[in-house]
Amino acid sequence: MGGAGASVIVDQMLTLGENLDEQKNAALAAWIQQLAPYGVVTLDLSLRIQTWNNWMASHSSMPLEEVAGKDLFALFPELEKRRLRGYFERALQGEPSVLSASLHHNL
């Protein structure tokens, strides 16, 4: 098999690999959303809620539809009182931050 035929096979193999990566990412996202045994929230750069997994919905009694697009600190003013905003802002700037229920008592 020469030139063009080999190129087509390589392209197909790369596409299969990309599809597999996409499937793995989709499976991981679905697990986090539906089954993770802890809360997972994603925020935009303005600290507005973008995603909210089932654990968060269950433990807060607020479904994603109710919180999507809302400012995290407006929704949970106690986070501001506990001076946690800086952790979130620094994380959004790329700085690692660790918030643990053990250390920060029921985030």
Coordinates of C-alpha atoms in Angstrom, one line a residue:
M1 CA 0.0 0.0 0.0
G2 CA 1.6 3.2 -1.0
G3 CA 1.3 7.0 -0.3
A4 CA -2.3 8.0 -0.3
G5 CA -3.7 4.7 0.9
A6 CA -1.3 4.7 3.9
S7 CA -2.2 8.3 4.7
V8 CA -5.9 7.4 4.7
I9 CA -5.3 4.6 7.2
V10 CA -3.2 6.8 9.5
D11 CA -5.9 9.5 9.3
Q12 CA -8.6 6.9 10.2
M13 CA -6.5 5.6 13.1
L14 CA -6.0 9.1 14.5
T15 CA -9.7 9.8 14.2
L16 CA -10.5 6.6 16.1
G17 CA -8.0 7.6 18.8
E18 CA -9.6 11.1 19.1
N19 CA -13.0 9.5 19.3
L20 CA -11.8 7.2 22.1
D21 CA -10.5 10.2 24.0
E22 CA -13.8 12.0 23.5
Q23 CA -15.7 9.0 24.7
K24 CA -13.4 8.7 27.8
N25 CA -13.9 12.4 28.6
A26 CA -17.7 12.1 28.1
A27 CA -17.8 9.0 30.4
L28 CA -15.7 10.9 33.1
A29 CA -18.0 13.9 32.8
A30 CA -21.1 11.8 33.2
W31 CA -19.7 10.0 36.2
I32 CA -18.8 13.3 37.9
Q33 CA -22.3 14.7 37.1
Q34 CA -24.3 11.7 38.1
L35 CA -22.3 9.5 40.5
A36 CA -19.5 11.3 42.2
P37 CA -19.7 11.0 46.0
Y38 CA -18.8 14.6 46.5
G39 CA -19.9 18.0 45.2
V40 CA -18.5 19.4 42.0
V41 CA -19.2 22.9 40.8
T42 CA -17.7 24.8 37.8
L43 CA -17.7 28.6 37.7
D44 CA -17.0 31.1 35.0
L45 CA -14.5 33.9 35.5
S46 CA -17.2 36.0 37.2
L47 CA -17.8 33.2 39.8
R48 CA -21.2 32.3 38.2
I49 CA -22.2 28.7 38.4
Q50 CA -21.9 26.8 35.1
T51 CA -22.3 23.2 36.3
W52 CA -23.5 21.6 39.5
N53 CA -23.5 17.9 39.9
N54 CA -26.2 15.7 41.3
W55 CA -24.5 15.5 44.7
M56 CA -24.7 19.3 45.0
A57 CA -28.3 19.3 43.9
S58 CA -29.2 16.7 46.5
H59 CA -27.3 18.2 49.4
S60 CA -28.4 21.8 48.7
S61 CA -31.9 21.0 47.6
M62 CA -31.3 23.2 44.6
P63 CA -31.3 21.7 41.1
L64 CA -28.8 23.0 38.5
E65 CA -31.7 24.8 36.7
E66 CA -32.2 26.9 39.8
V67 CA -28.6 27.9 40.3
A68 CA -27.1 28.0 36.8
G69 CA -25.8 31.5 36.0
K70 CA -26.0 32.7 39.6
D71 CA -23.1 34.2 41.5
L72 CA -21.8 31.6 43.9
F73 CA -21.3 34.1 46.7
A74 CA -24.7 35.7 46.2
L75 CA -26.2 32.2 46.5
F76 CA -24.1 31.3 49.5
P77 CA -23.3 34.5 51.4
E78 CA -21.7 32.5 54.2
L79 CA -18.8 31.8 51.8
E80 CA -18.0 35.5 51.7
K81 CA -18.3 35.8 55.5
R82 CA -15.8 33.0 55.8
R83 CA -13.4 34.8 53.5
L84 CA -13.3 32.1 50.9
R85 CA -13.6 34.3 47.8
G86 CA -9.8 34.7 47.5
Y87 CA -9.4 30.9 47.1
F88 CA -11.8 30.9 44.2
E89 CA -10.4 34.0 42.5
R90 CA -6.8 32.7 42.8
A91 CA -7.9 29.3 41.3
L92 CA -9.5 31.0 38.4
Q93 CA -6.1 32.8 37.8
G94 CA -4.4 29.4 37.6
E95 CA -3.1 29.2 41.2
P96 CA -3.7 25.9 42.9
S97 CA -6.1 26.2 45.9
V98 CA -7.1 23.4 48.3
L99 CA -10.5 23.7 50.1
S100 CA -11.3 20.7 52.2
A101 CA -14.4 20.1 54.3
S102 CA -12.0 18.8 57.0
L103 CA -10.1 22.1 57.1
H104 CA -12.9 24.6 56.1
H105 CA -15.9 22.9 57.7
N106 CA -18.7 22.2 55.3
L107 CA -17.9 24.2 52.3

